[in-house]
Coordinates of C-alpha atoms in Angstrom, one line a residue:
X1 CA 109.7 89.1 121.8
X2 CA 113.4 88.7 122.3
X3 CA 115.5 90.6 125.2
X4 CA 118.7 91.9 123.9
X5 CA 121.7 93.1 125.8
X6 CA 123.9 96.0 124.0
X7 CA 127.5 96.6 124.8
X8 CA 129.7 98.9 123.6
X9 CA 133.2 97.5 123.7
X10 CA 134.8 100.9 124.5
X11 CA 132.8 101.1 127.4
X12 CA 132.1 97.4 128.4
X13 CA 130.9 98.6 131.9
X14 CA 128.0 100.2 130.6
X15 CA 124.9 98.1 129.2
X16 CA 121.6 98.3 128.1
X17 CA 118.7 95.8 127.7
X18 CA 115.9 96.7 125.3
X19 CA 113.0 94.3 124.2
X20 CA 112.8 93.7 120.3
X21 CA 109.3 92.7 118.8
X22 CA 109.7 92.8 115.1
X23 CA 106.5 90.7 115.0
X24 CA 105.0 93.6 116.0
X25 CA 106.2 95.8 113.1
X26 CA 104.6 96.4 109.5
X27 CA 107.1 93.9 107.6
X28 CA 108.2 91.8 111.0
X29 CA 111.9 93.1 110.9
X30 CA 113.9 95.6 113.3
X31 CA 116.7 97.5 111.6
X32 CA 119.9 97.9 113.0
X33 CA 122.5 100.5 112.5
X34 CA 123.5 104.4 112.9
X35 CA 120.5 105.8 111.1
X36 CA 118.2 107.7 113.8
X37 CA 114.9 105.8 112.1
X38 CA 116.3 102.2 113.0
X39 CA 114.8 100.1 115.6
X40 CA 118.3 100.1 117.5
X41 CA 120.5 102.8 117.0
X42 CA 124.2 102.5 117.4
X43 CA 126.4 105.5 117.8
X44 CA 129.1 103.7 116.1
X45 CA 131.3 104.9 113.3
X46 CA 132.0 101.5 112.3
X47 CA 128.3 100.4 111.8
X48 CA 126.7 101.5 108.7
X49 CA 123.6 103.4 108.7
X50 CA 121.6 100.5 108.2
X51 CA 123.9 97.5 109.0
X52 CA 121.7 94.8 109.6
X53 CA 118.2 93.6 111.0
X54 CA 116.4 91.2 113.1
X55 CA 113.5 89.4 111.3
X56 CA 110.3 87.2 112.8
X57 CA 109.8 84.6 110.6
X58 CA 107.7 81.6 111.4
X59 CA 107.6 82.2 114.7
X60 CA 111.4 82.4 114.9
X61 CA 113.6 85.5 115.0
X62 CA 116.6 85.6 112.6
X63 CA 119.6 88.2 112.2
X64 CA 120.5 89.7 108.5
X65 CA 123.5 91.6 107.6
X66 CA 122.2 94.2 104.7
X67 CA 125.5 94.6 103.1
X68 CA 127.4 96.7 106.0
X69 CA 130.6 98.4 105.4
X70 CA 132.2 96.6 107.9
X71 CA 130.5 92.9 108.3
X72 CA 128.9 91.5 110.9
X73 CA 129.5 88.4 113.2
X74 CA 127.7 85.5 115.1
X75 CA 129.2 84.1 117.9
X76 CA 132.7 85.2 116.4
X77 CA 132.0 83.7 112.9
X78 CA 131.6 85.8 110.0
X79 CA 128.0 86.1 108.4
X80 CA 127.1 86.3 104.6
X81 CA 125.6 89.3 103.4
X82 CA 121.7 89.5 103.1
X83 CA 121.7 85.6 104.4
X84 CA 119.2 84.8 107.5
X85 CA 120.8 83.4 110.5
X86 CA 118.5 81.6 113.1
X87 CA 119.2 83.3 116.7
X88 CA 119.0 81.5 119.9
X89 CA 119.4 82.2 123.4
X90 CA 123.0 83.6 124.6
X91 CA 123.7 84.0 120.5
X92 CA 126.2 87.0 120.4
X93 CA 125.8 89.6 117.5
X94 CA 129.1 91.9 116.6
X95 CA 128.4 94.8 114.8
X96 CA 131.3 97.7 114.7
X97 CA 132.3 98.4 118.2
X98 CA 128.9 97.1 119.7
X99 CA 127.9 93.4 121.0
X100 CA 124.3 92.5 120.8
X101 CA 124.1 89.6 123.1
X102 CA 120.7 87.5 123.0
X103 CA 119.5 87.3 126.6
X104 CA 116.1 85.6 125.9
X105 CA 113.4 84.5 123.4
X106 CA 110.0 84.2 124.6
X107 CA 108.8 80.6 124.9
X108 CA 105.2 81.8 124.2
X109 CA 106.2 83.3 120.8
X110 CA 108.7 80.4 119.6
X111 CA 105.6 78.2 120.5
X112 CA 103.7 79.4 117.6
X113 CA 106.7 78.2 115.0
X114 CA 105.6 76.8 111.6
X115 CA 106.6 73.4 111.1
X116 CA 107.6 73.1 107.4
X117 CA 107.8 69.3 107.3
X118 CA 106.9 68.2 103.7
X119 CA 108.3 69.3 100.5
X120 CA 104.6 70.6 99.5
X121 CA 105.2 73.1 102.2
X122 CA 108.7 74.5 101.7
X123 CA 109.4 73.6 98.2
X124 CA 105.9 73.5 96.4
X125 CA 107.1 73.9 92.9
X126 CA 109.2 70.5 93.3
X127 CA 106.2 68.5 93.8
X128 CA 104.1 69.8 90.7
X129 CA 104.2 69.5 87.0
X130 CA 105.6 73.0 86.4
X131 CA 104.5 72.6 82.4
X132 CA 100.9 72.3 83.5
X133 CA 101.0 75.5 85.2
X134 CA 98.7 78.3 83.6
X135 CA 100.6 81.3 81.9
X136 CA 99.0 84.4 83.1
X137 CA 99.1 87.4 80.6
X138 CA 96.0 89.0 81.0
X139 CA 93.2 89.8 83.4
X140 CA 93.5 90.3 87.2
X141 CA 94.7 88.0 89.7
X142 CA 95.4 87.8 93.5
X143 CA 98.7 87.8 94.5
X144 CA 100.5 87.1 97.9
X145 CA 103.6 88.8 99.3
X146 CA 106.0 86.5 100.1
X147 CA 109.4 88.6 100.6
X148 CA 110.1 91.7 101.3
X149 CA 113.7 93.0 100.8
X150 CA 115.0 96.3 101.8
X151 CA 117.4 97.5 98.8
X152 CA 118.1 100.8 100.5
X153 CA 116.8 102.6 103.8
X154 CA 114.1 104.1 101.9
X155 CA 113.5 101.4 99.0
X156 CA 111.8 97.9 99.4
X157 CA 111.2 95.2 96.8
X158 CA 108.0 93.5 97.5
X159 CA 108.0 89.6 95.7
X160 CA 104.7 88.3 94.8
X161 CA 103.4 84.7 93.9
X162 CA 100.0 83.2 92.9
X163 CA 98.3 80.5 94.9
X164 CA 98.0 77.8 93.2
X165 CA 101.2 79.0 91.0
X166 CA 101.2 80.6 87.9
X167 CA 103.6 81.5 85.6
X168 CA 104.3 84.9 85.0
X169 CA 104.6 85.9 81.4
X170 CA 105.5 89.9 80.4
X171 CA 108.0 91.5 78.8
X172 CA 110.9 93.2 80.5
X173 CA 110.3 96.9 81.6
X174 CA 106.4 96.8 81.4
X175 CA 104.5 97.8 84.5
X176 CA 102.3 96.1 87.0
X177 CA 98.8 97.7 88.3
X178 CA 98.1 97.4 91.7
X179 CA 94.5 97.3 92.7
X180 CA 94.0 98.7 96.4
X181 CA 91.7 99.5 99.0
X182 CA 93.0 102.6 101.2
X183 CA 91.5 104.1 103.8
X184 CA 88.2 102.7 102.0
X185 CA 88.7 103.8 98.7
X186 CA 89.7 101.8 95.8
X187 CA 92.7 103.3 94.1
X188 CA 94.9 101.9 91.3
X189 CA 98.7 102.5 90.9
X190 CA 101.0 101.3 88.5
X191 CA 105.0 100.1 89.2
X192 CA 107.2 99.2 86.8
X193 CA 108.3 95.2 87.3
X194 CA 111.9 94.8 88.9
X195 CA 112.0 91.2 88.2
X196 CA 112.3 89.2 84.7
X197 CA 110.3 87.1 82.9
X198 CA 113.0 84.6 82.8
X199 CA 112.2 83.5 86.4
X200 CA 108.5 83.2 85.9
X201 CA 107.2 81.8 89.4
X202 CA 107.6 85.1 91.3
X203 CA 106.9 88.7 90.3
X204 CA 108.4 91.7 91.9
X205 CA 108.1 95.6 92.4
X206 CA 110.6 97.8 94.0
X207 CA 109.3 101.0 95.7
X208 CA 110.7 104.1 97.3
X209 CA 109.0 105.5 100.1
X210 CA 108.0 109.2 98.9
X211 CA 108.0 112.3 100.9
X212 CA 106.5 115.7 99.7
X213 CA 106.8 119.1 100.9
X214 CA 104.6 119.8 103.8
X215 CA 102.6 122.5 101.9
X216 CA 102.0 120.2 99.2
X217 CA 98.6 118.3 98.7
X218 CA 99.4 114.3 99.0
X219 CA 99.8 112.9 95.6
X220 CA 98.9 109.5 94.1
X221 CA 102.3 108.3 94.1
X222 CA 103.1 109.4 97.6
X223 CA 99.9 107.9 99.1
X224 CA 100.2 104.5 97.7
X225 CA 104.1 104.2 98.0
X226 CA 104.2 105.2 101.5
X227 CA 101.3 102.8 102.1
X228 CA 103.0 99.9 100.6
X229 CA 106.0 100.4 103.0
X230 CA 103.9 100.9 106.4
X231 CA 101.2 98.0 105.5
X232 CA 102.1 95.5 103.1
X233 CA 104.0 92.9 104.9
X234 CA 104.9 88.9 104.3
X235 CA 101.6 86.9 103.8
X236 CA 99.3 90.1 102.7
X237 CA 97.2 89.4 99.6
X238 CA 96.4 92.1 97.3
X239 CA 95.0 92.1 93.5
X240 CA 96.8 93.2 90.3
X241 CA 96.3 93.4 86.7
X242 CA 98.7 91.9 84.1
X243 CA 101.6 93.7 83.3
X244 CA 101.6 96.0 80.0
X245 CA 103.2 98.8 78.4
X246 CA 105.5 99.5 75.5
X247 CA 108.7 100.6 77.5
X248 CA 110.5 97.2 76.8
X249 CA 113.5 96.0 74.7
X250 CA 111.2 93.3 73.2
X251 CA 109.7 96.5 71.2
X252 CA 113.0 97.8 69.6
X253 CA 115.4 94.6 69.5
X254 CA 119.0 95.9 69.4
X255 CA 122.2 94.5 70.0
X256 CA 123.6 97.2 71.9
X257 CA 121.6 99.2 74.5
X258 CA 122.7 102.4 76.4
X259 CA 120.4 102.5 79.5
X260 CA 120.2 105.7 81.6
X261 CA 118.5 106.0 84.7
X262 CA 118.0 107.8 88.3
X263 CA 116.5 107.1 91.5
X264 CA 113.4 104.6 91.2
X265 CA 113.8 104.7 87.4
X266 CA 116.3 101.7 87.8
X267 CA 113.6 99.3 87.9
X268 CA 112.5 98.8 84.6
X269 CA 116.3 98.6 83.4
X270 CA 116.8 96.0 86.0
X271 CA 114.2 94.1 84.5
X272 CA 115.6 94.6 80.9
X273 CA 119.3 93.8 82.2
X274 CA 118.1 90.7 84.1
X275 CA 116.4 89.0 81.3
X276 CA 119.4 89.7 78.9
X277 CA 121.8 88.4 81.6
X278 CA 119.6 85.3 82.4
X279 CA 119.0 84.3 78.7
X280 CA 123.1 85.0 77.7
X281 CA 121.7 87.1 75.0
X282 CA 124.3 88.3 72.9
X283 CA 123.3 92.1 73.7
X284 CA 126.0 94.8 74.8
X285 CA 124.5 97.2 77.5
X286 CA 126.1 100.1 79.3
X287 CA 124.2 100.7 82.2
X288 CA 124.5 104.4 83.7
X289 CA 122.6 105.0 87.0
X290 CA 122.5 108.5 89.1
X291 CA 122.1 108.5 92.8
X292 CA 122.0 111.1 95.5
X293 CA 124.6 109.2 97.7
X294 CA 126.2 105.7 97.9
X295 CA 123.5 104.5 100.4
X296 CA 121.0 105.4 97.7
X297 CA 122.2 102.8 95.2
X298 CA 119.6 100.4 94.5
X299 CA 120.7 96.8 93.9
X300 CA 123.9 98.0 94.0
X301 CA 125.4 94.5 94.8
X302 CA 123.2 92.8 92.1
X303 CA 124.8 95.4 89.5
X304 CA 128.5 95.3 90.6
X305 CA 128.1 91.3 90.5
X306 CA 126.5 91.4 86.9
X307 CA 129.3 94.0 86.2
X308 CA 132.2 91.1 87.1
X309 CA 130.2 88.3 85.9
X310 CA 128.7 89.3 82.4
X311 CA 131.4 90.8 80.1
X312 CA 128.7 92.5 77.7
X313 CA 127.3 94.3 81.1
X314 CA 129.2 97.8 81.7
X315 CA 128.1 99.5 84.6
X316 CA 128.6 103.1 85.7
X317 CA 127.4 104.8 88.9
X318 CA 127.6 108.6 89.7
X319 CA 126.5 110.0 93.0
X320 CA 125.5 113.9 93.0
X321 CA 125.8 114.2 96.9
X322 CA 129.0 113.6 99.2
X323 CA 128.3 112.1 102.5
X324 CA 130.9 111.8 105.2
X325 CA 131.7 108.1 106.4
X326 CA 130.6 107.0 102.7
X327 CA 133.8 106.9 100.4
X328 CA 132.8 107.1 96.6
X329 CA 135.4 106.5 93.7
X330 CA 133.3 106.5 90.6
X331 CA 131.8 109.4 89.0
X332 CA 130.6 112.4 90.8
X333 CA 127.8 115.1 89.3
X334 CA 124.9 114.6 87.0
X335 CA 125.3 113.3 83.3
X336 CA 127.0 115.5 81.2
X337 CA 129.0 115.1 77.8
X338 CA 132.4 114.1 79.5
X339 CA 130.8 111.3 81.5
X340 CA 128.7 110.3 78.4
X341 CA 131.5 109.9 76.1
X342 CA 133.5 108.2 79.1
X343 CA 131.2 105.1 79.3
X344 CA 129.7 105.1 76.0
X345 CA 132.0 106.4 73.2
X346 CA 130.0 104.9 70.5
X347 CA 126.5 106.3 71.7
X348 CA 125.5 107.0 68.3
X349 CA 125.3 103.1 67.4
X350 CA 123.2 102.1 70.4
X351 CA 119.5 102.1 71.1
X352 CA 119.0 104.5 74.3
X353 CA 116.3 103.7 77.3
X354 CA 115.8 106.7 79.7
X355 CA 113.9 106.1 82.9
X356 CA 113.7 108.6 86.2
X357 CA 112.5 111.8 87.6
X358 CA 111.4 114.0 84.9
X359 CA 114.4 116.9 85.6
X360 CA 116.7 113.8 85.1
X361 CA 115.0 112.6 82.0
X362 CA 114.7 116.3 80.5
X363 CA 118.6 116.9 81.0
X364 CA 119.2 113.8 79.4
X365 CA 117.1 114.1 76.4
X366 CA 118.7 117.7 75.8
X367 CA 122.0 116.5 76.4
X368 CA 121.5 113.9 73.4
X369 CA 119.8 116.2 70.9
X370 CA 123.0 118.2 71.7
X371 CA 125.1 115.2 70.8
X372 CA 123.3 114.6 67.9
X373 CA 122.0 111.6 68.8
X374 CA 119.3 110.1 66.6
X375 CA 116.0 110.5 68.3
X376 CA 114.0 107.4 66.5
X377 CA 116.7 105.2 68.8
X378 CA 115.7 107.3 72.2
X379 CA 112.6 105.6 74.2
X380 CA 111.9 107.0 78.0
X381 CA 109.5 106.4 80.7
X382 CA 108.6 108.5 83.4
X383 CA 107.4 107.4 86.9
X384 CA 105.0 110.6 87.3
X385 CA 101.4 111.4 86.2
X386 CA 101.1 112.8 82.8
X387 CA 100.2 116.2 84.4
X388 CA 103.5 118.4 84.9
X389 CA 102.2 118.9 88.4
X390 CA 100.9 116.3 90.8
X391 CA 97.4 116.9 92.0
X392 CA 95.6 115.4 95.3
X393 CA 93.8 112.2 95.2
X394 CA 90.5 112.8 93.7
X395 CA 87.4 112.7 95.9
X396 CA 83.9 113.1 95.6
X397 CA 82.6 116.5 96.5
X398 CA 80.3 117.2 99.3
X399 CA 76.4 116.9 98.2
X400 CA 73.7 118.9 100.1
X401 CA 71.3 116.0 100.7
X402 CA 68.4 118.1 99.1
X403 CA 70.2 118.2 95.8
X404 CA 68.5 115.9 93.3
X405 CA 70.8 114.7 90.5
X406 CA 69.8 116.0 87.2
X407 CA 68.7 113.5 84.6
X408 CA 71.0 113.8 81.4
X409 CA 70.2 116.5 78.8
X410 CA 71.5 117.4 75.6
X411 CA 74.4 120.2 76.1
X412 CA 74.4 123.2 74.4
X413 CA 75.4 123.5 71.2
X414 CA 78.1 126.3 71.7
X415 CA 81.2 125.2 72.9
X416 CA 82.5 127.1 76.0
X417 CA 85.9 128.3 75.8
X418 CA 88.3 126.2 78.2
X419 CA 89.4 128.2 81.2
X420 CA 93.1 127.5 83.1
X421 CA 91.8 127.6 86.0
X422 CA 92.7 125.2 89.1
X423 CA 91.4 122.1 88.4
X424 CA 87.8 121.3 89.7
X425 CA 84.8 118.8 89.4
X426 CA 81.6 119.4 90.5
X427 CA 78.3 117.2 90.5
X428 CA 75.7 118.6 87.9
X429 CA 72.4 119.1 90.2
X430 CA 69.0 120.9 89.9
X431 CA 70.0 123.0 92.1
X432 CA 73.3 124.1 90.7
X433 CA 72.0 124.6 87.3
X434 CA 72.0 128.4 88.0
X435 CA 75.7 128.6 88.8
X436 CA 78.4 129.3 86.6
X437 CA 78.8 126.7 83.5
X438 CA 81.6 124.3 83.6
X439 CA 83.9 125.0 80.4
X440 CA 83.8 121.4 79.4
X441 CA 81.2 118.5 79.4
X442 CA 81.9 114.6 79.2
X443 CA 78.7 112.4 78.5
X444 CA 79.3 108.5 78.7
X445 CA 77.0 107.2 76.4
X446 CA 76.5 104.0 77.9
X447 CA 75.1 105.3 80.9
X448 CA 74.2 108.7 80.5
X449 CA 76.3 110.4 82.9
X450 CA 77.5 113.8 82.6
X451 CA 80.8 114.7 83.9
X452 CA 81.4 118.5 83.9
X453 CA 85.1 119.7 84.6
X454 CA 86.9 123.0 83.8
X455 CA 88.7 121.7 80.6
X456 CA 92.3 121.2 82.5
X457 CA 91.2 118.3 84.0
X458 CA 91.9 114.7 82.2
X459 CA 88.7 113.0 81.3
X460 CA 89.9 109.9 83.3
X461 CA 90.4 112.0 86.6
X462 CA 87.0 114.0 86.1
X463 CA 85.3 110.7 85.8
X464 CA 87.0 109.1 88.8
X465 CA 86.0 112.1 91.0
X466 CA 82.5 111.9 90.4
X467 CA 82.6 107.8 90.5
X468 CA 82.5 106.6 87.1
X469 CA 84.7 103.7 86.5
X470 CA 86.8 103.9 83.5
X471 CA 89.3 101.6 82.2
X472 CA 93.2 102.7 82.7
X473 CA 96.8 101.4 83.2
X474 CA 99.7 103.7 83.0
X475 CA 97.7 106.9 83.3
X476 CA 100.5 108.4 81.1
X477 CA 98.9 107.8 77.6
X478 CA 101.3 104.6 76.6
X479 CA 99.9 101.4 77.3
X480 CA 96.4 102.2 75.7
X481 CA 94.5 100.7 78.2
X482 CA 92.2 103.4 78.6
X483 CA 91.5 103.8 74.8
X484 CA 87.8 104.7 74.4
X485 CA 85.9 105.6 71.1
X486 CA 85.1 109.3 70.7
X487 CA 81.4 109.7 69.6
X488 CA 81.6 113.4 69.0
X489 CA 83.4 116.6 70.5
X490 CA 87.2 117.4 70.5
X491 CA 90.0 116.9 73.0
X492 CA 93.4 118.4 73.5
X493 CA 96.7 116.7 74.7
X494 CA 99.7 118.4 76.3
X495 CA 102.1 116.2 74.2
X496 CA 101.9 114.4 70.8
X497 CA 99.7 111.4 71.4
X498 CA 99.8 108.7 68.6
X499 CA 96.2 107.3 69.1
X500 CA 93.8 105.4 66.6
X501 CA 91.3 108.0 64.8
X502 CA 88.1 108.1 66.2
X503 CA 89.6 107.2 69.8
X504 CA 91.0 108.9 72.6
X505 CA 93.2 108.2 75.7
X506 CA 91.2 109.2 78.5
X507 CA 94.2 109.4 81.1
X508 CA 95.7 112.5 79.1
X509 CA 92.8 113.7 76.7
X510 CA 91.2 116.8 78.1
X511 CA 87.8 117.7 76.7
X512 CA 87.4 121.0 74.8
X513 CA 83.7 121.6 75.2
X514 CA 81.2 119.1 75.3
X515 CA 82.7 115.5 74.2
X516 CA 80.9 112.2 74.2
X517 CA 82.7 108.9 74.6
X518 CA 81.5 105.1 74.6
X519 CA 81.5 104.2 78.3

């Protein structure tokens, strides 16, 4: 814990003394700025909403400027953005009209500082033969979080390594599947990798905190993303599946790209762009990003650096909201024909990748169709689940302890009509057999388990709700990880799905009547 005296230079007679303990926070960081969610809130127009932070690292305290508008000073010396500076007693941090004087640092806290004295501790890759490292391309690995960066006030980048080290080998734009235990439940969720395989010793995901309306159930995306923000910290270990997915520029090589993204949809685009820039590939990129406001621009500094350093990288950013105190001189509003022609007049000659919220992708696709863009050069990725409406996290229904699970029996030959009711799943029991029959039934041939559903729920969702473990990846019918053999019956899809004959994608396939799968 460190004691800090806050002085407002506009009224220096009034001071405020606070105790700051970032080590007790989830990420071991305390934010400073005008935003009411910061640990230290400054009523100062010269301070940014999230101006800087005090971080606890290896038993010591550090200050870091998070790209503030007017900068920061320590002991009257300018500090570099995103660079952590060790704090000592009597140091003074200047932010806008305020001074933060470090009065004291508890000795018992600094006594636990980790002394990194050997190269094997502070630079382990320099002490081993990296050519002998395992190249990881499939299966699962336990990874360790080594860094957390606040990209915006509600977006964080988590950096992971393996111990012992491995080389992460994947295609830019692919996604990573996280295997988490949340409140005693094993949950898997996918995030696009924001890092690039050209930097193989670490792998990163960039996650936005999700806020859903109060009257809606908690969706998987909200549950997992907010759990990561609130619980994952430096040193935490999780299990992940190797990256996979078809949304990558490797699958469709092109000399001219047009990347359009909004919100968190920027992550796979950054992976592709970083790889192209790192490898100095002769690829021309037009990068369009839509954000709500200037403070919501993810990777803003890096994007601007790439635009200034790489002549083949052309950046265009548009904001959809005006915010007082945040001047903006770029594009405003949503993507339209005028903006598109201004930033990519040769759009017809480019391969287009689109990623972001569904409304953004739908509007972008309609716009390109209206402008006669060749759809064979159009690729999109959505972070939403396959179903249009998010469903709550599936849970096992309560079962009367007197119920007896019925042994698998042949289903009726007739196929019941799929009813468009609210998705529901129940356990087939002897006592329940007299109730209304389910409209669809999925039989897992290897275990003999029968999964009842109403025909609207996907096979994967229904199976998970009854405790059956089926393989999956993206949950959008794109990666192929959930593909299983269909032995009998028919399924339906919301959209056209290109799946090998005799097989189905369980994450998006809905059973019609009785379906038997090899699982």
